[in-house]
PDB file of C-alpha atoms in Angstrom:
ATOM      1  CA  MET A 321      -0.127  -0.010   0.311  1.00 44.00           C
ATOM      2  CA  PHE A 322       1.418   3.371  -0.502  1.00 54.00           C
ATOM      3  CA  THR A 323       0.322   6.453   1.251  1.00 64.00           C
ATOM      4  CA  SER A 324      -0.374   9.824  -0.567  1.00 67.00           C
ATOM      5  CA  LYS A 325       3.124  11.231   0.748  1.00 71.00           C
ATOM      6  CA  GLU A 326       5.164   8.518  -0.861  1.00 71.00           C
ATOM      7  CA  ILE A 327       3.087   8.906  -3.933  1.00 73.00           C
ATOM      8  CA  LEU A 328       3.838  12.638  -3.990  1.00 76.00           C
ATOM      9  CA  ASP A 329       7.645  11.443  -2.984  1.00 80.00           C
ATOM     10  CA  ILE A 330       7.894   9.312  -6.286  1.00 79.00           C
ATOM     11  CA  ALA A 331       6.414  12.408  -8.291  1.00 81.00           C
ATOM     12  CA  LEU A 332       8.518  15.413  -6.595  1.00 86.00           C
ATOM     13  CA  LYS A 333      11.739  12.733  -7.244  1.00 85.00           C
ATOM     14  CA  ILE A 334      10.497  12.591 -11.057  1.00 84.00           C
ATOM     15  CA  GLU A 335      10.733  16.497 -11.174  1.00 86.00           C
ATOM     16  CA  GLN A 336      14.111  17.036  -9.494  1.00 88.00           C
ATOM     17  CA  ASN A 337      15.493  14.017 -11.586  1.00 84.00           C
ATOM     18  CA  GLY A 338      14.736  16.228 -14.434  1.00 85.00           C
ATOM     19  CA  GLU A 339      15.743  19.458 -13.091  1.00 89.00           C
ATOM     20  CA  ALA A 340      19.257  17.955 -12.013  1.00 87.00           C
ATOM     21  CA  VAL A 341      19.697  16.576 -15.960  1.00 83.00           C
ATOM     22  CA  TYR A 342      18.766  19.540 -17.507  1.00 84.00           C
ATOM     23  CA  ARG A 343      21.041  21.353 -15.621  1.00 89.00           C
ATOM     24  CA  HIS A 344      23.973  18.941 -15.879  1.00 84.00           C
ATOM     25  CA  ALA A 345      23.360  18.984 -19.522  1.00 81.00           C
ATOM     26  CA  ILE A 346      23.568  22.904 -19.680  1.00 84.00           C
ATOM     27  CA  LYS A 347      27.078  22.619 -18.281  1.00 83.00           C
ATOM     28  CA  ASP A 348      28.760  21.148 -21.918  1.00 75.00           C
ATOM     29  CA  LEU A 349      26.302  23.119 -24.659  1.00 76.00           C
ATOM     30  CA  VAL A 350      27.615  25.728 -26.423  1.00 78.00           C
ATOM     31  CA  ASN A 351      24.516  26.673 -28.461  1.00 78.00           C
ATOM     32  CA  PRO A 352      23.224  29.461 -26.798  1.00 83.00           C
ATOM     33  CA  ASP A 353      19.324  28.599 -27.837  1.00 80.00           C
ATOM     34  CA  LEU A 354      19.896  25.390 -26.431  1.00 80.00           C
ATOM     35  CA  VAL A 355      21.173  26.242 -23.436  1.00 85.00           C
ATOM     36  CA  LYS A 356      18.567  28.915 -23.021  1.00 87.00           C
ATOM     37  CA  ARG A 357      15.307  26.264 -23.669  1.00 82.00           C
ATOM     38  CA  LEU A 358      17.055  23.259 -21.655  1.00 83.00           C
ATOM     39  CA  THR A 359      17.169  26.501 -18.788  1.00 91.00           C
ATOM     40  CA  TRP A 360      13.708  26.757 -19.342  1.00 89.00           C
ATOM     41  CA  MET A 361      12.737  23.463 -19.099  1.00 85.00           C
ATOM     42  CA  ALA A 362      14.906  23.034 -15.953  1.00 92.00           C
ATOM     43  CA  ASP A 363      13.005  25.810 -14.131  1.00 94.00           C
ATOM     44  CA  GLU A 364       9.588  24.234 -15.378  1.00 90.00           C
ATOM     45  CA  GLU A 365      10.525  21.062 -12.999  1.00 90.00           C
ATOM     46  CA  ALA A 366      11.774  23.209 -10.313  1.00 95.00           C
ATOM     47  CA  ARG A 367       8.227  24.861 -10.612  1.00 92.00           C
ATOM     48  CA  HIS A 368       6.747  21.265 -10.864  1.00 89.00           C
ATOM     49  CA  ALA A 369       8.363  19.920  -7.957  1.00 92.00           C
ATOM     50  CA  GLU A 370       7.370  23.094  -5.642  1.00 93.00           C
ATOM     51  CA  TRP A 371       3.950  22.250  -6.225  1.00 87.00           C
ATOM     52  CA  PHE A 372       4.260  18.361  -4.985  1.00 84.00           C
ATOM     53  CA  MET A 373       6.241  19.899  -2.206  1.00 89.00           C
ATOM     54  CA  LYS A 374       3.887  22.355  -1.479  1.00 87.00           C
ATOM     55  CA  LEU A 375       0.562  19.411  -1.937  1.00 81.00           C
ATOM     56  CA  GLN A 376       2.668  17.202   0.560  1.00 81.00           C
ATOM     57  CA  SER A 377       2.651  20.049   3.373  1.00 82.00           C
ATOM     58  CA  ASP A 378      -0.916  20.715   2.570  1.00 76.00           C
ATOM     59  CA  LEU A 379      -2.310  17.260   3.238  1.00 67.00           C
ATOM     60  CA  ARG A 380      -3.853  17.724   6.029  1.00 61.00           C
ATOM     61  CA  THR A 381      -5.703  20.296   4.272  1.00 57.00           C
ATOM     62  CA  HIS A 382      -6.387  17.837   1.498  1.00 52.00           C
ATOM     63  CA  LYS A 383      -6.513  14.763   3.055  1.00 56.00           C
ATOM     64  CA  ASN A 384      -8.879  13.054   0.654  1.00 54.00           C
ATOM     65  CA  SER A 385      -7.560  14.301  -2.205  1.00 56.00           C
ATOM     66  CA  ILE A 386      -5.546  11.028  -3.149  1.00 61.00           C
ATOM     67  CA  ALA A 387      -7.600   7.690  -3.034  1.00 57.00           C
ATOM     68  CA  SER A 388      -4.247   5.836  -1.886  1.00 53.00           C
ATOM     69  CA  ASP A 389      -6.132   3.449   0.080  1.00 49.00           C
ATOM     70  CA  GLU A 390      -7.285   2.358  -3.582  1.00 49.00           C
ATOM     71  CA  MET A 391      -3.882   2.124  -4.530  1.00 52.00           C
ATOM     72  CA  ASN A 392      -1.625  -1.088  -3.538  1.00 53.00           C
ATOM     73  CA  SER A 393       1.976  -1.675  -5.242  1.00 51.00           C
ATOM     74  CA  ASP A 394       0.712  -4.196  -7.228  1.00 56.00           C
ATOM     75  CA  VAL A 395      -1.467  -1.650  -8.779  1.00 56.00           C
ATOM     76  CA  LEU A 396       0.842   0.807  -9.499  1.00 55.00           C
ATOM     77  CA  LEU A 397       3.315  -1.557 -10.652  1.00 53.00           C
ATOM     78  CA  ASN A 398       1.106  -3.009 -13.445  1.00 58.00           C
ATOM     79  CA  ILE A 399       0.792   0.515 -14.327  1.00 52.00           C
ATOM     80  CA  ILE A 400       3.926   1.866 -14.543  1.00 52.00           C
ATOM     81  CA  GLY A 401       5.714  -1.290 -15.786  1.00 53.00           C
ATOM     82  CA  LYS A 402       9.429  -1.529 -15.831  1.00 49.00           C
ATOM     83  CA  GLN A 403       9.551   2.385 -15.916  1.00 50.00           C
ATOM     84  CA  SER A 404      12.753   3.675 -13.601  1.00 48.00           C
ATOM     85  CA  PHE A 405      11.957   7.180 -13.809  1.00 54.00           C
ATOM     86  CA  THR A 406      15.175   8.205 -13.195  1.00 54.00           C
ATOM     87  CA  LEU A 407      17.739   9.039 -15.344  1.00 58.00           C
ATOM     88  CA  GLN A 408      20.734   7.569 -13.401  1.00 56.00           C
ATOM     89  CA  ASP A 409      21.702   4.956 -15.475  1.00 60.00           C
ATOM     90  CA  ILE A 410      22.424   6.938 -18.379  1.00 62.00           C
ATOM     91  CA  ASP A 411      25.897   7.695 -19.303  1.00 58.00           C
ATOM     92  CA  PHE A 412      25.535  11.065 -20.527  1.00 57.00           C
ATOM     93  CA  PRO A 413      29.264  11.909 -21.211  1.00 56.00           C
ATOM     94  CA  GLY A 414      29.065   8.830 -23.153  1.00 62.00           C
ATOM     95  CA  VAL A 415      26.259  10.614 -25.552  1.00 61.00           C
ATOM     96  CA  ASN A 416      27.702  12.418 -28.176  1.00 66.00           C
ATOM     97  CA  ASP A 417      24.763  12.847 -30.636  1.00 73.00           C
ATOM     98  CA  MET A 418      22.389  15.578 -29.549  1.00 75.00           C
ATOM     99  CA  ARG A 419      19.690  14.044 -31.217  1.00 82.00           C
ATOM    100  CA  LYS A 420      20.138  11.043 -29.065  1.00 80.00           C
ATOM    101  CA  LEU A 421      20.150  13.406 -26.377  1.00 79.00           C
ATOM    102  CA  ILE A 422      17.177  15.032 -26.697  1.00 83.00           C
ATOM    103  CA  ASN A 423      15.400  11.514 -27.053  1.00 87.00           C
ATOM    104  CA  ILE A 424      16.072  10.721 -23.939  1.00 83.00           C
ATOM    105  CA  PHE A 425      15.275  13.615 -22.630  1.00 84.00           C
ATOM    106  CA  ILE A 426      11.897  12.838 -24.600  1.00 90.00           C
ATOM    107  CA  GLU A 427      11.641   9.715 -23.051  1.00 87.00           C
ATOM    108  CA  PHE A 428      12.214  10.897 -19.260  1.00 85.00           C
ATOM    109  CA  GLU A 429       9.116  13.743 -20.060  1.00 88.00           C
ATOM    110  CA  LYS A 430       7.182  10.851 -21.363  1.00 91.00           C
ATOM    111  CA  ASP A 431       7.800   8.641 -18.102  1.00 86.00           C
ATOM    112  CA  GLY A 432       6.624  11.516 -15.890  1.00 86.00           C
ATOM    113  CA  ILE A 433       3.314  12.060 -17.717  1.00 91.00           C
ATOM    114  CA  LEU A 434       2.913   8.108 -17.728  1.00 87.00           C
ATOM    115  CA  PHE A 435       2.915   8.504 -13.596  1.00 84.00           C
ATOM    116  CA  TYR A 436       0.946  11.655 -13.583  1.00 85.00           C
ATOM    117  CA  GLU A 437      -1.471  10.142 -15.797  1.00 89.00           C
ATOM    118  CA  MET A 438      -1.989   7.006 -13.125  1.00 84.00           C
ATOM    119  CA  LEU A 439      -1.756   9.598 -10.380  1.00 81.00           C
ATOM    120  CA  ARG A 440      -4.559  11.328 -12.167  1.00 83.00           C
ATOM    121  CA  THR A 441      -7.151   8.478 -11.940  1.00 82.00           C
ATOM    122  CA  PHE A 442      -6.740   8.212  -7.762  1.00 78.00           C
ATOM    123  CA  VAL A 443      -7.267  12.470  -7.502  1.00 76.00           C
ATOM    124  CA  LYS A 444     -10.549  13.027  -5.789  1.00 76.00           C
ATOM    125  CA  ASP A 445      -9.586  17.229  -4.630  1.00 75.00           C
ATOM    126  CA  GLN A 446     -11.089  18.842  -7.910  1.00 79.00           C
ATOM    127  CA  ASP A 447      -8.233  21.823  -7.042  1.00 77.00           C
ATOM    128  CA  VAL A 448      -5.415  18.772  -6.851  1.00 77.00           C
ATOM    129  CA  LEU A 449      -6.716  17.906  -9.899  1.00 81.00           C
ATOM    130  CA  GLU A 450      -6.568  20.861 -11.994  1.00 85.00           C
ATOM    131  CA  SER A 451      -3.007  21.406 -11.222  1.00 82.00           C
ATOM    132  CA  LEU A 452      -2.067  17.899 -11.572  1.00 84.00           C
ATOM    133  CA  ASP A 453      -3.714  18.541 -15.238  1.00 89.00           C
ATOM    134  CA  GLN A 454      -1.798  21.881 -15.903  1.00 88.00           C
ATOM    135  CA  ILE A 455       1.310  19.877 -14.972  1.00 87.00           C
ATOM    136  CA  ILE A 456       0.592  16.705 -17.614  1.00 92.00           C
ATOM    137  CA  ALA A 457      -0.034  19.323 -19.906  1.00 92.00           C
ATOM    138  CA  GLU A 458       3.240  21.451 -19.544  1.00 89.00           C
ATOM    139  CA  GLU A 459       5.010  18.081 -19.663  1.00 89.00           C
ATOM    140  CA  TYR A 460       3.439  18.030 -23.115  1.00 95.00           C
ATOM    141  CA  GLN A 461       4.776  21.493 -23.983  1.00 91.00           C
ATOM    142  CA  HIS A 462       8.119  20.216 -22.821  1.00 89.00           C
ATOM    143  CA  ILE A 463       8.067  17.058 -25.137  1.00 94.00           C
ATOM    144  CA  GLU A 464       7.188  19.588 -28.424  1.00 93.00           C
ATOM    145  CA  THR A 465      10.162  22.021 -27.179  1.00 88.00           C
ATOM    146  CA  LEU A 466      12.395  18.931 -27.266  1.00 87.00           C
ATOM    147  CA  GLN A 467      11.121  17.998 -30.671  1.00 92.00           C
ATOM    148  CA  GLU A 468      11.640  21.483 -31.951  1.00 89.00           C
ATOM    149  CA  ILE A 469      14.991  21.708 -30.669  1.00 83.00           C
ATOM    150  CA  LYS A 470      15.788  18.364 -32.329  1.00 85.00           C
ATOM    151  CA  SER A 471      14.314  19.473 -35.647  1.00 83.00           C
TER     152      SER A 471
END
């Protein structure tokens, strides 16, 4: 069984991982447009993390916002499959092709969307649901931005 806090911990970690990876990738870039876009994406991930932290601190207020009693580990594992939601296993210095790097970022964004859409099915509070929908829409926007960069 997962608690609401544990679920939000996973969401928070997804956003923190994304921010860290984008900021790390920026260090090795010389193209100012690419630096600007990835900086924007890192800032977006940080903003999403802040929202999940706020939701965690508001759990008493939104006590019934996530129906965690309905979500056991088997259900969660079946929904997310083998997604790792982490970029730690990627050898970024070994990725020499910018298109491959962008594809890695796109897959990470898709992983986040997958998790948030799964989480959405357990959200009861309308305000939380609207904010989560906004984050999902922004993650889709991140994918579009990455695809533009790749083109």
